[in-house]
XYZ file of C-alpha atoms in Angstrom:
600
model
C 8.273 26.168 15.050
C 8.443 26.419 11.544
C 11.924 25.246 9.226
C 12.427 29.501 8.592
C 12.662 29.204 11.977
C 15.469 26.851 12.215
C 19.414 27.024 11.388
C 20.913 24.777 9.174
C 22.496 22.260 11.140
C 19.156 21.575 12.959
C 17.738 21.072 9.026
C 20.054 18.757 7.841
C 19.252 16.560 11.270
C 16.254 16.402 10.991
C 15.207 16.759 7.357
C 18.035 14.723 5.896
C 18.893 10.890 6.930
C 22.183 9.915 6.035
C 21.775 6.548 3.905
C 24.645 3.932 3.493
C 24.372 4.080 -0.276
C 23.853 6.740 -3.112
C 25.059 10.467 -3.298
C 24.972 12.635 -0.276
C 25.238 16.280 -0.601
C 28.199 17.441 1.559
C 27.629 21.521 0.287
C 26.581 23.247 -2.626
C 29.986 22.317 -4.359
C 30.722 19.015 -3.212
C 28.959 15.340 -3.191
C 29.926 11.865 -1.813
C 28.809 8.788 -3.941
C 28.989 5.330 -2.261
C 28.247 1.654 -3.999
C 28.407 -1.548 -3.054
C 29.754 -3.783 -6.150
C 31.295 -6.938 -4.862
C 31.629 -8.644 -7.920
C 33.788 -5.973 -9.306
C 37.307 -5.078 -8.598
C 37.000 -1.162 -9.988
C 34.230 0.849 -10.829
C 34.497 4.668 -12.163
C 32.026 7.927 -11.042
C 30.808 9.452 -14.628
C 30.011 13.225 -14.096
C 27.754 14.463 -17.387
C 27.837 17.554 -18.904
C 25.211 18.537 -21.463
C 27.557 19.247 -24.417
C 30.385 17.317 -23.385
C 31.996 14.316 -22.736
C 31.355 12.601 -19.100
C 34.219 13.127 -16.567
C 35.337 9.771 -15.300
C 36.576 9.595 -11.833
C 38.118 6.190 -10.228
C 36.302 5.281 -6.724
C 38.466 3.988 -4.094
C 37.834 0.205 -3.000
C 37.145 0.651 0.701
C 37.147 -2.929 1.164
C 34.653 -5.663 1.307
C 32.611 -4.338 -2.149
C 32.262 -0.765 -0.681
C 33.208 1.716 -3.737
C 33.374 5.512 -2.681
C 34.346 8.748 -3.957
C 34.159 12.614 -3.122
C 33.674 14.592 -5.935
C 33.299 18.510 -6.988
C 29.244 18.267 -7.753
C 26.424 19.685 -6.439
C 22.689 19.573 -6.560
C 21.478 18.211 -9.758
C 24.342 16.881 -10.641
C 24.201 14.004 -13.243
C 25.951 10.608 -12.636
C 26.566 7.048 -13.320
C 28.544 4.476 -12.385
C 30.893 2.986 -14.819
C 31.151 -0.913 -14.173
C 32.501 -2.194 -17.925
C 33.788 0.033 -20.829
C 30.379 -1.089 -22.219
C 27.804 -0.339 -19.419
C 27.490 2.718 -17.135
C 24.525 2.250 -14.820
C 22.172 4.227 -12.601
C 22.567 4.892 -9.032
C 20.527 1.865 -7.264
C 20.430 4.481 -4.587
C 19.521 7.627 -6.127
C 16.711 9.852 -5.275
C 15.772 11.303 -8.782
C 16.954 10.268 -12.338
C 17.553 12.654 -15.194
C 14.883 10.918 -16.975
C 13.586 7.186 -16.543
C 15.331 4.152 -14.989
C 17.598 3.802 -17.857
C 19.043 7.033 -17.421
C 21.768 9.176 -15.714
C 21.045 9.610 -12.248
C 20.189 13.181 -10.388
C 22.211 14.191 -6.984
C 19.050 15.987 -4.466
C 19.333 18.449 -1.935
C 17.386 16.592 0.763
C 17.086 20.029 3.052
C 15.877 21.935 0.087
C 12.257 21.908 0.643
C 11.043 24.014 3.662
C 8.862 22.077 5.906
C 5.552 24.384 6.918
C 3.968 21.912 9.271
C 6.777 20.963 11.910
C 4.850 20.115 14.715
C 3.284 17.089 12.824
C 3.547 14.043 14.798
C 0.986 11.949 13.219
C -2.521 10.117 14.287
C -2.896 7.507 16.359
C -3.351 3.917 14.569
C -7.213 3.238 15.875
C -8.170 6.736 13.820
C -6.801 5.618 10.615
C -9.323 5.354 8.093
C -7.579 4.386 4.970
C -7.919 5.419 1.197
C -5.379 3.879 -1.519
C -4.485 5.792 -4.132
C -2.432 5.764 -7.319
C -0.498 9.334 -7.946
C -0.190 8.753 -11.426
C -4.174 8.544 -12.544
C -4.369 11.446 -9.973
C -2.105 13.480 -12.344
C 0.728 12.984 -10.150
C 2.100 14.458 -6.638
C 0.595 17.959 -7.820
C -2.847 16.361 -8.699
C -3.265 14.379 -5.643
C -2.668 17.053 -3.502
C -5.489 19.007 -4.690
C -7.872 15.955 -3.975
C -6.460 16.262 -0.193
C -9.284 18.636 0.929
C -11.845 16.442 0.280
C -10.727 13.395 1.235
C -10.123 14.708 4.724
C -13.814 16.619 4.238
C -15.166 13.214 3.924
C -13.165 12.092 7.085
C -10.628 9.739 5.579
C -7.774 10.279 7.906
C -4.905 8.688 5.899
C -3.950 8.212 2.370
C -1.858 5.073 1.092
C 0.432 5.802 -1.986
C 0.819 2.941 -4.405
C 4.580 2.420 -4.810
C 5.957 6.013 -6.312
C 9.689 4.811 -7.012
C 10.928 5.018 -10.468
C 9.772 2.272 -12.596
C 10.133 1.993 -16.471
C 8.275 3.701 -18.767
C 5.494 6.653 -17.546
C 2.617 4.242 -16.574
C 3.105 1.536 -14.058
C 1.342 0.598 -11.046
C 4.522 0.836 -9.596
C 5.312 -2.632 -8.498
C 7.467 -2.501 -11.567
C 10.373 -0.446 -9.627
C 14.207 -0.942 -10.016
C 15.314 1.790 -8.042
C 13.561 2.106 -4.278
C 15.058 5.271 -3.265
C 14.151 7.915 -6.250
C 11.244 9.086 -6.642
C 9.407 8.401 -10.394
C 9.963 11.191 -12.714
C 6.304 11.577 -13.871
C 4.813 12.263 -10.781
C 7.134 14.914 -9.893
C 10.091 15.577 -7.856
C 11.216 15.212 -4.448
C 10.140 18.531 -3.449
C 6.495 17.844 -5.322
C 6.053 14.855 -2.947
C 6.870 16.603 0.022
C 4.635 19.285 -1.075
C 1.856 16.590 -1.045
C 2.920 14.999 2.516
C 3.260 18.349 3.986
C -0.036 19.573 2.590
C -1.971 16.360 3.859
C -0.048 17.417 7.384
C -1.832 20.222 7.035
C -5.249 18.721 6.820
C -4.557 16.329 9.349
C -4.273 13.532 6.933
C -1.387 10.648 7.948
C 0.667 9.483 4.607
C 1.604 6.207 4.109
C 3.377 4.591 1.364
C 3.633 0.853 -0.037
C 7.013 -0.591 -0.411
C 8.643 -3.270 -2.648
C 11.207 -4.769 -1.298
C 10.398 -8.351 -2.164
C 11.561 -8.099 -5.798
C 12.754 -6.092 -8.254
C 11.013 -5.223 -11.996
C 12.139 -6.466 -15.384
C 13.776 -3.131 -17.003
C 16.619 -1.851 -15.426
C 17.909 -3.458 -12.696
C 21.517 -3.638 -12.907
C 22.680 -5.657 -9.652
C 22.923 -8.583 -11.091
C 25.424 -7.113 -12.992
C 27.873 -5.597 -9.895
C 26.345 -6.933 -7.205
C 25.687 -10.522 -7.488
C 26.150 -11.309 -3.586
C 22.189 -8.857 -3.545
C 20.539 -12.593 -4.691
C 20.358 -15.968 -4.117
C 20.360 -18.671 -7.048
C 19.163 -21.083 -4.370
C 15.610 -19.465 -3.568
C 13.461 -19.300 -6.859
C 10.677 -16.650 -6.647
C 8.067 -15.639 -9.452
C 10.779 -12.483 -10.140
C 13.483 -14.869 -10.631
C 16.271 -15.227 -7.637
C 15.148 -14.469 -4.545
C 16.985 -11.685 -2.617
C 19.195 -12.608 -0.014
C 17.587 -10.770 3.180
C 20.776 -13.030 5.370
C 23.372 -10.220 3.988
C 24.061 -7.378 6.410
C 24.882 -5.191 3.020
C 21.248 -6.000 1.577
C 19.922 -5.585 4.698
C 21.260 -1.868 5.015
C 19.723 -1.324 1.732
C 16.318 -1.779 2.529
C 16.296 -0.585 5.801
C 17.914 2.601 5.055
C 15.136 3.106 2.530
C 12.665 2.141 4.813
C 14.280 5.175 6.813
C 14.515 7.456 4.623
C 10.975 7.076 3.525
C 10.112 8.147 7.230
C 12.929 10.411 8.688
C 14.089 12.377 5.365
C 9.828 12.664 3.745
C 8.422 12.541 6.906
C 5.850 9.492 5.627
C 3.230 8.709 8.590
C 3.906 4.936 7.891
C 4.443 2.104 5.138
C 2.613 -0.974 4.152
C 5.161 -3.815 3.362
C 4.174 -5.386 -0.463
C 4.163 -9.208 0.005
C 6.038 -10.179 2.543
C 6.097 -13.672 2.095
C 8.431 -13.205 -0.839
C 10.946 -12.361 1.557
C 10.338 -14.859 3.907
C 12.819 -13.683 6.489
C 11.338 -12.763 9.994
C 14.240 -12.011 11.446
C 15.263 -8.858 8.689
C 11.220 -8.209 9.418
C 11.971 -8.045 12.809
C 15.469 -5.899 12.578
C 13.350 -3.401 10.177
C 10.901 -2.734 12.706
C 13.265 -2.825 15.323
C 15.422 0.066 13.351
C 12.716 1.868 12.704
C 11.262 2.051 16.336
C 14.885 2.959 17.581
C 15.403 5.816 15.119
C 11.737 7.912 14.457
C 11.410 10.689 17.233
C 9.842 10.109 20.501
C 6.103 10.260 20.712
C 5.894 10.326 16.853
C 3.511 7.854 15.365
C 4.752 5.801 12.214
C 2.630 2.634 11.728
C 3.816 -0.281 9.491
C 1.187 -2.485 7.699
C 1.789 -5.817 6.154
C 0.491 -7.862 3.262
C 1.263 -11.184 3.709
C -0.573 -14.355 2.393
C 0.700 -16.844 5.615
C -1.078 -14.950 7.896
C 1.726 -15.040 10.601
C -0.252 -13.428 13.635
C 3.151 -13.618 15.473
C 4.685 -10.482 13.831
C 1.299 -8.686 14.693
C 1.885 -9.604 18.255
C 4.101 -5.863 18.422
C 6.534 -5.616 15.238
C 4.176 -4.713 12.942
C 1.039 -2.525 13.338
C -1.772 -4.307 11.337
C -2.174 -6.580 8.389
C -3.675 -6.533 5.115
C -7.181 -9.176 5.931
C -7.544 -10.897 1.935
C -9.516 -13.023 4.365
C -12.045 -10.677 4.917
C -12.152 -9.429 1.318
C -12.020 -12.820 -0.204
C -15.217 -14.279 1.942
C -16.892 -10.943 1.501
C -16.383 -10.748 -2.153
C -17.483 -14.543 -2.274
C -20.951 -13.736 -0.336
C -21.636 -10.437 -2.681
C -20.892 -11.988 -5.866
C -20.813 -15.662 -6.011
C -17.993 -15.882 -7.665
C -15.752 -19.193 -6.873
C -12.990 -18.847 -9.363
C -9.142 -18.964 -8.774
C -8.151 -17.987 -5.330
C -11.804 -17.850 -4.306
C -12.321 -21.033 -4.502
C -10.557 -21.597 -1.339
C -13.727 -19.271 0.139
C -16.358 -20.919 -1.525
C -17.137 -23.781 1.165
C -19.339 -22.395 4.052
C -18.595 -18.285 3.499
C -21.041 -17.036 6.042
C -19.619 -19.543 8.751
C -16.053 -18.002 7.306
C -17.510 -14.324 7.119
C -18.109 -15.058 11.175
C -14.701 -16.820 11.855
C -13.191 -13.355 10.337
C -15.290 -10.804 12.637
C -14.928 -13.214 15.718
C -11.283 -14.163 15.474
C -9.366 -11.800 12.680
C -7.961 -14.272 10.384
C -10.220 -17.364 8.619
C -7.223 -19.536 8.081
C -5.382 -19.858 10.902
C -3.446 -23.221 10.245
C -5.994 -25.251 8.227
C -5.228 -26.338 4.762
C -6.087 -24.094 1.791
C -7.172 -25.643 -1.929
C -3.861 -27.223 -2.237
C -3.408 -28.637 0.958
C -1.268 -26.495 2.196
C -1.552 -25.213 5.607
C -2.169 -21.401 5.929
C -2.042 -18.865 8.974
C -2.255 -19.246 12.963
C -4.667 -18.869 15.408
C -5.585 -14.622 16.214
C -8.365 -14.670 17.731
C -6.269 -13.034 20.948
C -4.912 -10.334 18.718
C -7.160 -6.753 18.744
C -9.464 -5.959 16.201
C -7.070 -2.992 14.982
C -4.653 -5.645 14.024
C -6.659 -5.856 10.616
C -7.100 -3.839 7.922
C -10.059 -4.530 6.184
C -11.115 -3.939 2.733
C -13.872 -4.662 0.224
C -11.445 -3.415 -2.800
C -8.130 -2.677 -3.148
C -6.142 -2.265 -6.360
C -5.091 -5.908 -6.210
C -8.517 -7.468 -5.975
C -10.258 -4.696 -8.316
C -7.182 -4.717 -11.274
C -5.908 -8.247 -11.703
C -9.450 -9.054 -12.877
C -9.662 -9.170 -16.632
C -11.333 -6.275 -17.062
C -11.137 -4.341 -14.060
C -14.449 -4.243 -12.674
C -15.500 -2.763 -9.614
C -17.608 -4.454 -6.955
C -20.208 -2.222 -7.659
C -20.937 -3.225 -11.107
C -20.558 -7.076 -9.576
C -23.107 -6.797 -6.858
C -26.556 -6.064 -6.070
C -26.455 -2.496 -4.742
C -28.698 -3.096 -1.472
C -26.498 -5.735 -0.350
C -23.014 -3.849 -1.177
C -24.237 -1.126 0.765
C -25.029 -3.147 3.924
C -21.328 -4.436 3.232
C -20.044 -0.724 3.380
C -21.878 -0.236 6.579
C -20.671 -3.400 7.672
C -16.939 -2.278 7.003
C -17.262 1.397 8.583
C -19.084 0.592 11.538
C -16.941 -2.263 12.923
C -13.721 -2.275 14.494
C -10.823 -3.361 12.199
C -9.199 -0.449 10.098
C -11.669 0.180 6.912
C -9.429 0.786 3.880
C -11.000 1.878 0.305
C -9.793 1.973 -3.168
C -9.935 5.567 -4.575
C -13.345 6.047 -6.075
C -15.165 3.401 -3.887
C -16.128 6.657 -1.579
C -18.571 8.009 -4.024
C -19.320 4.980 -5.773
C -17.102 5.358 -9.208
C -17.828 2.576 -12.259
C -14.461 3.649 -14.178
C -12.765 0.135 -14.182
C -9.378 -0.133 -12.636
C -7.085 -1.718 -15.306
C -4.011 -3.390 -14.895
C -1.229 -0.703 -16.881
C 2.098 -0.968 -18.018
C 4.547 1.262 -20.211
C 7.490 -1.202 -21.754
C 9.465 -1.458 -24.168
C 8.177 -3.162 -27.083
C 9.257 -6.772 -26.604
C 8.856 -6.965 -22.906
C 5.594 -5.268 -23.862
C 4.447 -7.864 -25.633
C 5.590 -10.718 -23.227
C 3.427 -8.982 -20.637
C 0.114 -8.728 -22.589
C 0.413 -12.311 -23.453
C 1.621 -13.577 -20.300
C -1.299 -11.600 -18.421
C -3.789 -13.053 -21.228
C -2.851 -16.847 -20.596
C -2.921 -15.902 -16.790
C -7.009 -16.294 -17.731
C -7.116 -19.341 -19.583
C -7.854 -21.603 -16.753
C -11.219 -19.623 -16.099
C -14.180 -21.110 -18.084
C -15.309 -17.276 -19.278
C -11.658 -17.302 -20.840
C -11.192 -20.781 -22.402
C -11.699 -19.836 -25.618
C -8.552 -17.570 -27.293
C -10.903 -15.098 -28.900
C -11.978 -14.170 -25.855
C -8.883 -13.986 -23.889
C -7.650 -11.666 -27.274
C -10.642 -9.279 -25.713
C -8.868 -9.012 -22.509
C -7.110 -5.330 -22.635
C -3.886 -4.688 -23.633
C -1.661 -3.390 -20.579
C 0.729 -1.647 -22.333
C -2.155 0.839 -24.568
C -2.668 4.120 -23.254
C -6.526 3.633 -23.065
C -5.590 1.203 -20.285
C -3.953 4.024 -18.097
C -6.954 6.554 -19.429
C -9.647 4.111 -18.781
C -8.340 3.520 -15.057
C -8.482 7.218 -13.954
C -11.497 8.089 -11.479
C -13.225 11.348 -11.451
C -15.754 13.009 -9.412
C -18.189 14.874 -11.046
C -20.435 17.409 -9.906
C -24.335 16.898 -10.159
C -24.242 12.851 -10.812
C -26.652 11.494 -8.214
C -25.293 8.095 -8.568
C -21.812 9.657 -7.132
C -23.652 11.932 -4.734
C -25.562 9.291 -3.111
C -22.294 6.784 -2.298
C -20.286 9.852 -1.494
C -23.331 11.305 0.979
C -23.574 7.289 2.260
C -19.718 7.143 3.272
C -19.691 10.353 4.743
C -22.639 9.591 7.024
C -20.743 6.533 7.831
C -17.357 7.982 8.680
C -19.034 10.673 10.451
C -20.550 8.486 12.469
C -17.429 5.744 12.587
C -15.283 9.090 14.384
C -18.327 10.244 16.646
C -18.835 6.294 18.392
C -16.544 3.846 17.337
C -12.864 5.534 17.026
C -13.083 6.465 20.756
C -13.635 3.317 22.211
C -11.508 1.513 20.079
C -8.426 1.336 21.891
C -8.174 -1.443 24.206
C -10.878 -3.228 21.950
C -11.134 -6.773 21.850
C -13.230 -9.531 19.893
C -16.356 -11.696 21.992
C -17.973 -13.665 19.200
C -20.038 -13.982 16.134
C -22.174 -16.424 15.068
C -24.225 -17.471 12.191
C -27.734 -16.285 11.890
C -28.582 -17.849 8.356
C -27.681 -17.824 4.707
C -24.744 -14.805 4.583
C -26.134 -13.216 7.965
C -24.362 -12.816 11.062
C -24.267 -11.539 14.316
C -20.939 -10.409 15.781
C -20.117 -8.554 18.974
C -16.828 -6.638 20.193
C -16.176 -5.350 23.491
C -14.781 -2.037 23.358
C -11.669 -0.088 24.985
C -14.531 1.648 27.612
C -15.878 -1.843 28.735
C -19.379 -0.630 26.377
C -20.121 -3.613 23.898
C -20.637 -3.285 20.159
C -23.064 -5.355 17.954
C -23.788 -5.814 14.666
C -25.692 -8.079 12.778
C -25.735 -7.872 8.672
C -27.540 -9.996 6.153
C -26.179 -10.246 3.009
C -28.488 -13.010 1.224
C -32.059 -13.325 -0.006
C -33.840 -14.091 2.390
C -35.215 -12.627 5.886
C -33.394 -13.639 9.190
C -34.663 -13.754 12.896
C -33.032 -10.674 14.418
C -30.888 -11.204 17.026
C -31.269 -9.822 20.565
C -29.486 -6.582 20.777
C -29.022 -4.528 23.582
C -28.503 -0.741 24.245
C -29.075 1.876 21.565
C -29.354 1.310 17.765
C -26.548 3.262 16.118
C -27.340 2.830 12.916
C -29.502 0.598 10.435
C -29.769 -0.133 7.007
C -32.163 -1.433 4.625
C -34.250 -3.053 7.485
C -37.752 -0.559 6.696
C -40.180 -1.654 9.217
C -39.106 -4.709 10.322
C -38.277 -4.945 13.985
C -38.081 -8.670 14.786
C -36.240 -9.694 11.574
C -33.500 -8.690 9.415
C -34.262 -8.529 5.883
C -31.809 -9.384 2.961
C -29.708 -6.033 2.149
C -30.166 -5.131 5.841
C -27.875 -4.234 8.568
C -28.185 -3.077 12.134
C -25.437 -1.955 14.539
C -26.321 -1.139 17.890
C -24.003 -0.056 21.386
C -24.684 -0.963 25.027
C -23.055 1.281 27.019
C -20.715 0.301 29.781
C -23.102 -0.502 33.004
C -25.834 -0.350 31.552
């Protein structure tokens, strides 16, 4: 049943979630505006008028901080809240600004888009193959959803939005954001990203989205100013205060987002930015718990989390799967040889490290990292699925320097037995957009400030390098692109083009892979759990997973030099790699991957 099909009161159910905070359309001529301020004792509702002077209405103190007002407004309505005589600030609950962060807020008709694919209920978790994108290098909402058909072609099965709420300026990766619930202006508007979600529906493509709700970005976020009680002075992050998670008031905030992000644009799931910042397992907990208690029955949302302690415990069955920077960081160490900065805590025994992460999930699992601080817990007991692994990601390609892909870091032989590697075993595969047909575009770190904080940024990003020996000397750090110039947003954007065989070949590789990866893999991966992996030599290993049927998988890679003794592998070969004619050895660049049925 289509939306046309529906009458309105079944619309605004299911299309609109009622949030604790911001301006809720009551009918075409009226709106409700809630804020909490507790550090104020008044605060005034500014209606503008193009060509006039704002209409100031008083809010009535509900008690507790709770400011709230019904007012003769509807859809597209423009509005502030007046907190001084000298400072009127935006909604930090609004779904669309008039403009950037700095501007007037915009009231949205959540149940104006019609919905064409109602009968979406999303994927299951084990068919999720993942591909991160940013919407803004895509030429927004309207751009990306062009790309949809083929992604899903291809067989990626999800796409992962980097954060899409407003941040300052036009360019931003989008961890920049001051206001969670409205959607950034240059993308597009509400409508545009439903548009994309529905489309992708359509295709049979699961959206997710990454969410900051660890910290907010340095232009425009008024709290501070009204809401004082949101942070706490005691708990220093890199952001500044940390927010206070032990508030029931913040805790509505975020979780209502959270909801809305799910319920009101029907998002398949979200991946949680950084959850160590927040630090609070409990609000973790009471998000997931919310979340679970409120999405329809039999509908499948999946949440995702990055977080750096490697706390198996809320992948036990809070949380859906974690970000592995384990996997990626021993990976990245074996293809490269790099040992700088956080690699360095990778750099001692990889391949023994590249098998603790296929045979157990996590490489630190309470053992002390390069400053002697423990990291992690054991999970070897959780499944496989648990992890999302990656060999880029816009983290690991962008806060480089200069933004270089892994393919114009590695030898090409052995970065394709890697991709095999990553495709053809069981954790979730995620790519960066581009990786799937091989792009060399660099993936800069961008920004669009004001002037001053401009400048603080380039500098502070430039003498983020100096401890690396490439970057000692201050000429060369000067070299180090300039976040806040265009060319660094222009430079960043990946394109296919038609014809280029280097594109056609990666692109022709993953799809053989994925094609395969749906065909074997994705339906005996439920119920899939880890037996072992050893170490065959230098950057080779053998690992071994026994599947949701009771068949077993193998797979045995070599990423070094030089040749390896094969391992004994039973049942049929699924796929190989670089090996040519060998049969009893596995050659450097070579990768073999083989299934033994169940009873046999």
């Amino acid at each position: 049943m289509s939306t046309h099909d529906m009458d309105d009161t079944a619309c605004i159910d299911r299309f609109q979630f009622m949030t604790a905070y911001g301006a809720t359309l009551i009918d075409a001529g009226r709106t409700r505006f809630d804020l909490w301020a507790p550090s104020l004792e008044a605060v005034d509702l500014e209606l503008e008028d193009a060509g006039s002077e704002p209409q100031r209405l008083a809010m009535t103190d509900e008690g507790e901080g709770h400011f709230s007002i019904e007012a003769r407004c509807g859809r597209d309505a423009a509005y502030r809240f007046r907190i001084r005589d000298d400072l009127a600030v935006p909604d930090p609950a609004a779904r669309a600004q008039h403009g950037d962060v700095q501007g007037a807020s915009r009231v949205v008709d959540p149940r104006a888009f019609r919905w064409r694919h109602t009968e979406w209920m999303g994927r299951p978790w084990h068919e999720a193959v993942i591909l991160e994108v940013h919407v803004g290098t895509l030429g927004g909402f309207a751009g990306a959803a062009e790309r949809l058909p083929q992604w899903a072609e291809q067989g990626i099965t999800a796409i992962e939005l980097m954060p899409i709420n407003e941040f300052p300026g036009a360019r931003n990766w989008g961890y920049d954001g001051v206001l969670p619930y409205a959607v950034e202006a240059s993308y597009g508007s509400p409508e545009d990203l439903k548009a994309l979600i529905d489309t992708a529906h359509g295709l049979g493509l699961m959206v997710l989205l990454d969410v900051v709700y660890n910290h907010f970005g340095p232009d425009g976020n008024y709290l501070p100013e009204y809401a004082g009680a949101f942070f706490r002075s005691d708990v220093a992050t890199p952001w500044g205060d940390a927010i206070d998670f032990r508030h029931p008031r913040v805790q509505r905030f975020f979780i209502d987002n959270a909801l809305m992000w799910l319920m009101e644009y029907r998002f398949d799931g979200l991946r949680l930015d950084a959850v160590h910042a927040i630090d609070d397992d409990e609000f973790l907990g009471q998000l997931s718990d919310e979340i679970g208690n409120t999405v329809e029955l039999g509908r499948y949302v999946h949440l995702v989390l990055e977080d750096e302690r490697n706390s198996a415990a809320l992948l036990e069955s809070a949380f859906t799967a974690q970000w592995n920077d384990d996997f990626h960081n021993v990976m990245h160490v074996l293809l490269t040889d790099e040992y700088h900065g956080y690699y360095s805590d990778y750099s001692e025994q990889p391949t023994e490290g590249l098998a603790r992460v296929l045979g157990e999930g996590f490489l630190y699992q309470g053992q002390p990292n390069g400053r002697g601080e423990p990291r992690g817990a054991p999970s070897v007991y959780l499944p496989p699925t648990r992890f999302v692994n990656f060999l880029q990601n816009h983290d690991q390609i962008g806060n480089r320097a200069f933004g270089e892909r892994l393919i114009e870091l590695a030898d090409r032989a052995r970065l394709e037995a890697a991709t095999v590697l990553l495709l053809l075993s069981p954790p979730i595969p995620l790519l960066f957009m581009g990786e799937q047909w091989g792009e060399t575009r660099p993936f800069l770190f961008f920004t669009d400030h004001r002037p001053e904080l401009a400048e603080a940024v380039r500098e502070g990003r430039r003498s983020e390098f100096a401890a690396f020996p490439a970057f000692a000397d201050s000429e060369v750090r000067a070299t180090i692109p300039d976040p806040n110039a265009e060319a660094s947003f222009s430079t960043s954007v990946s394109e296919w083009r038609d014809g280029d065989e280097h594109q056609q070949h990666w692109f022709d590789l993953y799809t053989r892979l994925l094609e395969l990866r749906h065909a074997e893999i994705v339906p005996r991966l439920e119920g899939a759990e880890t037996l072992d992996a050893e170490v065959l030599g230098d950057k080779a290993v053998h690992a071994r997973w026994k599947m949701g049927d009771d068949s077993v998988l193998s797979l045995a890679v070599n990423l070094g030099d030089t040749s390896v003794m094969q391992p004994v592998l039973r049942g049929h070969q699924l796929f190989e790699w670089g090996t040519g004619e060998q049969v009893t050895e596995l050659p450097g660049g070579a990768i073999r991957v083989w299934l033994l049925e169940a009873g046999v």
